JSON list of C-alpha atoms in Angstrom, two decimals:
[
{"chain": "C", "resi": 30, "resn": "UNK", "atom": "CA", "xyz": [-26.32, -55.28, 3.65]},
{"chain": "C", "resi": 31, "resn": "UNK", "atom": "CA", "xyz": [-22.50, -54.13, 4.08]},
{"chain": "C", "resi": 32, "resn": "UNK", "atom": "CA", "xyz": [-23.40, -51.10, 1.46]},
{"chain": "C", "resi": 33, "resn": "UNK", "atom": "CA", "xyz": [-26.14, -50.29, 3.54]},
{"chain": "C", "resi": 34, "resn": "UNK", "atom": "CA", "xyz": [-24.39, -50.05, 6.56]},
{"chain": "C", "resi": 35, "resn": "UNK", "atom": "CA", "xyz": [-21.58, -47.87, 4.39]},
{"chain": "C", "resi": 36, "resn": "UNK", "atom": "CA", "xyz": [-24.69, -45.78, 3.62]},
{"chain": "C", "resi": 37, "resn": "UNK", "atom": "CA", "xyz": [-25.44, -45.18, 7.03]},
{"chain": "C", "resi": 38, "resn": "UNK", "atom": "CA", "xyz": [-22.27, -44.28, 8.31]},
{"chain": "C", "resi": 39, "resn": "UNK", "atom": "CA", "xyz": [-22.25, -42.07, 5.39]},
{"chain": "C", "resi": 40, "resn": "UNK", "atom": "CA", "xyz": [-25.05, -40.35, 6.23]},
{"chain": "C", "resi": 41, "resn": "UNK", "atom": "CA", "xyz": [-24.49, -40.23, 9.80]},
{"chain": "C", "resi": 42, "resn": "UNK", "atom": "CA", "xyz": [-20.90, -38.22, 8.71]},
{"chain": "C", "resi": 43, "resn": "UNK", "atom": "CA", "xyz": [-22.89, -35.99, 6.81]},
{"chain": "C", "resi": 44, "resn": "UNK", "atom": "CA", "xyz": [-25.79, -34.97, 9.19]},
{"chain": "C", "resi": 45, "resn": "UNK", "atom": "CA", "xyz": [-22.55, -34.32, 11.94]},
{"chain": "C", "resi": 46, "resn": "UNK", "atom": "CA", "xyz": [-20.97, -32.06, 9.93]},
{"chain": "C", "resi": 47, "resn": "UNK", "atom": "CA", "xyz": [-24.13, -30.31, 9.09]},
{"chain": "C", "resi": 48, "resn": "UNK", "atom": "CA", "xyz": [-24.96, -30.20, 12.73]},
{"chain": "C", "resi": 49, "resn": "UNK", "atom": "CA", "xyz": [-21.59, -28.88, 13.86]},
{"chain": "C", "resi": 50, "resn": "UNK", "atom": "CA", "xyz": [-22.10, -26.36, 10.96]},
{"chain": "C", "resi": 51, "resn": "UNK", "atom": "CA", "xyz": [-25.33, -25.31, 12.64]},
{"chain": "C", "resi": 52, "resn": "UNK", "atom": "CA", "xyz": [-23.63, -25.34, 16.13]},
{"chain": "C", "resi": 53, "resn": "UNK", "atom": "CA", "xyz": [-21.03, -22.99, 14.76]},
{"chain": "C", "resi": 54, "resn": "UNK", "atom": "CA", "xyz": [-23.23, -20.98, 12.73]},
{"chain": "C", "resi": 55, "resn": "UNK", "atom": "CA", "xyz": [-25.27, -20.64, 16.18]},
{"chain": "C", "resi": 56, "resn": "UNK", "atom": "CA", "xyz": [-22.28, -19.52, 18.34]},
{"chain": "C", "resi": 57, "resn": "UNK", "atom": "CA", "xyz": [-21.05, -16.80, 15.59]},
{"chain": "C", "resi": 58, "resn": "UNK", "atom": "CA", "xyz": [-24.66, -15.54, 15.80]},
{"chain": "C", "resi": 59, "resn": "UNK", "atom": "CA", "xyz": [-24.52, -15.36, 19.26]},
{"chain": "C", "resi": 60, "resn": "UNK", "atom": "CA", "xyz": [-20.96, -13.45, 18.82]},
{"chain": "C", "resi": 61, "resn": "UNK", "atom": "CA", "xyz": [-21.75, -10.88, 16.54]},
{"chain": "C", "resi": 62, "resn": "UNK", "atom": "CA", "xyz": [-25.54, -10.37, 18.61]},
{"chain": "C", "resi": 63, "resn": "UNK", "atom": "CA", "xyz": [-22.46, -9.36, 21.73]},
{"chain": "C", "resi": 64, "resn": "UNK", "atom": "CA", "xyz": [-20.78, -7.20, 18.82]},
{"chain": "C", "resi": 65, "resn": "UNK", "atom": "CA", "xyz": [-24.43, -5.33, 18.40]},
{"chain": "C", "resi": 66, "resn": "UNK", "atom": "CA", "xyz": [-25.14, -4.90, 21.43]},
{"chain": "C", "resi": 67, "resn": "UNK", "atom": "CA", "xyz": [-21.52, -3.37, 22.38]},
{"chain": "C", "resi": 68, "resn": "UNK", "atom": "CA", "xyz": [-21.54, -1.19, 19.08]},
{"chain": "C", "resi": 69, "resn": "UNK", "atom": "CA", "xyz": [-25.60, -0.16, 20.22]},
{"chain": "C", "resi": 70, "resn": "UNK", "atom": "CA", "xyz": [-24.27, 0.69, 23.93]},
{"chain": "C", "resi": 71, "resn": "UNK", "atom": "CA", "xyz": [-21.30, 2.84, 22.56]},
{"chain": "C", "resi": 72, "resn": "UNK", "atom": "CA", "xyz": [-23.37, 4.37, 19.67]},
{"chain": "C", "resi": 73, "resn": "UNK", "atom": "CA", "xyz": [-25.87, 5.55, 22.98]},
{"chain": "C", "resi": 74, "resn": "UNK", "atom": "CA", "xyz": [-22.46, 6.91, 25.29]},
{"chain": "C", "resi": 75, "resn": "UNK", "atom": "CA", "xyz": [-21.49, 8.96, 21.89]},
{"chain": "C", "resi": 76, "resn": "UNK", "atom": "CA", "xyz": [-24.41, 10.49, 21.50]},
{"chain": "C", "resi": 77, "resn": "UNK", "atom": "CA", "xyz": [-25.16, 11.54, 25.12]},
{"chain": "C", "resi": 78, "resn": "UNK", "atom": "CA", "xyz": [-21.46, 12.96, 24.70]},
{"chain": "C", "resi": 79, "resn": "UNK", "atom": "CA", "xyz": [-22.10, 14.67, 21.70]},
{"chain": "C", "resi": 80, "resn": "UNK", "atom": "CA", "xyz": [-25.57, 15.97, 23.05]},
{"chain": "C", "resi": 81, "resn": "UNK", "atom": "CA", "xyz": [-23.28, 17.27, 26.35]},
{"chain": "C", "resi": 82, "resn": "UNK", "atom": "CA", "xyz": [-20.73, 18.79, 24.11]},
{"chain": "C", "resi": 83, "resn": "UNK", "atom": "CA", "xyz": [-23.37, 20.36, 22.00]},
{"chain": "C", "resi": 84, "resn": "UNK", "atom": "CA", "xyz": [-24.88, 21.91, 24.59]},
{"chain": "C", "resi": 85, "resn": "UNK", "atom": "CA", "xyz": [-21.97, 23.43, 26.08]},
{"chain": "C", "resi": 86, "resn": "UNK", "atom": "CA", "xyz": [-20.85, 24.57, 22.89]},
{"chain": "C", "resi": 87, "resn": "UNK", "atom": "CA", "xyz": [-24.00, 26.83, 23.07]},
{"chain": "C", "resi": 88, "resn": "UNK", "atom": "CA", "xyz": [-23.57, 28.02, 26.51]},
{"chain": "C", "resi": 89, "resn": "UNK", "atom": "CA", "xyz": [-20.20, 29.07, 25.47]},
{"chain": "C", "resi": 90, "resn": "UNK", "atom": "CA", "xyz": [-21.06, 30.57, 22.19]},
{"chain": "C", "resi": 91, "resn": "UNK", "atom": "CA", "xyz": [-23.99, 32.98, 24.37]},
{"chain": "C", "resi": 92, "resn": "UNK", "atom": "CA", "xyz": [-20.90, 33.85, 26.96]},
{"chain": "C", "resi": 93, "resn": "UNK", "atom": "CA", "xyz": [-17.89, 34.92, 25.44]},
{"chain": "C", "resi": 94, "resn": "UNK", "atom": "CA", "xyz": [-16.20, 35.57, 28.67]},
{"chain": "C", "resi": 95, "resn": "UNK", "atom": "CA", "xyz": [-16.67, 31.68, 29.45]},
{"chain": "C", "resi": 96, "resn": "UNK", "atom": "CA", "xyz": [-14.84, 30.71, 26.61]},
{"chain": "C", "resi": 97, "resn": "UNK", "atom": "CA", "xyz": [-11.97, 33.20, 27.20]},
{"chain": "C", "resi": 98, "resn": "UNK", "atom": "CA", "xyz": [-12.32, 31.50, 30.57]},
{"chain": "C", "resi": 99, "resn": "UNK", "atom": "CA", "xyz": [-11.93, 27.84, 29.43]},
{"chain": "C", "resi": 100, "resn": "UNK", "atom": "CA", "xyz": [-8.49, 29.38, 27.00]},
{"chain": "C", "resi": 101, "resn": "UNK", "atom": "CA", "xyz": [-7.16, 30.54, 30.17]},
{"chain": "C", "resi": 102, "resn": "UNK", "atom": "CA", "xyz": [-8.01, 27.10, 31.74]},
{"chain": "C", "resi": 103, "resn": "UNK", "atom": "CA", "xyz": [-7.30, 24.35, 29.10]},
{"chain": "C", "resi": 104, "resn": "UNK", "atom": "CA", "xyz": [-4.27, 22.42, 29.50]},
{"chain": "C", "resi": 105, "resn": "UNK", "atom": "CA", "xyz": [-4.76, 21.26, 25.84]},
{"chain": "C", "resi": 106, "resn": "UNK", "atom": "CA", "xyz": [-0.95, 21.51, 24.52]},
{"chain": "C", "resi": 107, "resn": "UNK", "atom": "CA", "xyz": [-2.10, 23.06, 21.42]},
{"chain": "C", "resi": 108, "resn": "UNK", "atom": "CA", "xyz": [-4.20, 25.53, 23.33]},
{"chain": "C", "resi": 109, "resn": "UNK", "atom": "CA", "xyz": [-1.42, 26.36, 25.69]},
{"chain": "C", "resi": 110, "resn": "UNK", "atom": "CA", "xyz": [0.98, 26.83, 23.03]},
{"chain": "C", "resi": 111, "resn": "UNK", "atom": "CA", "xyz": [-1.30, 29.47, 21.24]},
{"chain": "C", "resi": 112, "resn": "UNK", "atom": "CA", "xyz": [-1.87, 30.98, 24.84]},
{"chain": "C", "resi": 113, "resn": "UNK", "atom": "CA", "xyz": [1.96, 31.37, 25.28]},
{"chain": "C", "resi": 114, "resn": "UNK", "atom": "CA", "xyz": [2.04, 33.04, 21.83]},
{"chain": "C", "resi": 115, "resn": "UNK", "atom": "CA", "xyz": [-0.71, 35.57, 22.62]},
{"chain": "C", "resi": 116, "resn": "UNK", "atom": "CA", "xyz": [1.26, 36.39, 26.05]},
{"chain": "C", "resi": 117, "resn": "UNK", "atom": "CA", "xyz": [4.55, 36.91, 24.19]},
{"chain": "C", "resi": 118, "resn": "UNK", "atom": "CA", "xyz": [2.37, 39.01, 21.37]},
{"chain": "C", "resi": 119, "resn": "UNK", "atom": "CA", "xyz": [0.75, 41.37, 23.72]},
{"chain": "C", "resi": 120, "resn": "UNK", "atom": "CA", "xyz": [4.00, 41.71, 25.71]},
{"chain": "C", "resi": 121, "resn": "UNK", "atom": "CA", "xyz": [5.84, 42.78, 22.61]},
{"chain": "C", "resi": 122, "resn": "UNK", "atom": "CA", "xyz": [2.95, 45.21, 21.79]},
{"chain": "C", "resi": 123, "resn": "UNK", "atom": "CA", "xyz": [3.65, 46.93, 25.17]},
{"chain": "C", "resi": 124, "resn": "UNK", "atom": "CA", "xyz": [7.11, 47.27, 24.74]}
]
């Protein structure tokens, strides 16, 4: 009767664990279903961005004069640098 009762309580420990292993397993599911969706939902805003990009890459490769434009414009340090360097180069040329 008293190793019954051991049995029991034995079993009872067991099918706990294995149900706070299923609760756990459940709540990591749920976790990494959030990660999808957040990786889906960024994977969509990079590829509208790319598509925009894209397309203004074409518009700008049909117009030269806008992208001689957007030089002028940029505040891109490494543009502006290369824009100060073209200055200085076509001022020495005149001299």
């Amino acid at each position: 009767m008293v190793k019954k009762a051991l049995d029991n309580d034995v079993a009872l420990a067991e099918i706990r664990a294995i149900e706070a292993s299923i609760v756990q397993a459940g709540e990591e599911l749920e976790q990494t279903r959030e990660e999808l969706k957040t990786l889906r939902l960024e994977r969509n805003r990079l590829g509208s961005e790319r598509a925009k990009l894209t397309r203004k890459l074409n518009k700008i490769k049909n117009q030269p004069g806008m992208l001689k434009k957007l030089i002028w414009q940029s505040e891109d340090p490494e543009i502006v640098a290369l824009r100060n360097q073209l200055l200085l180069a076509t001022k020495l040329v005149k001299e």
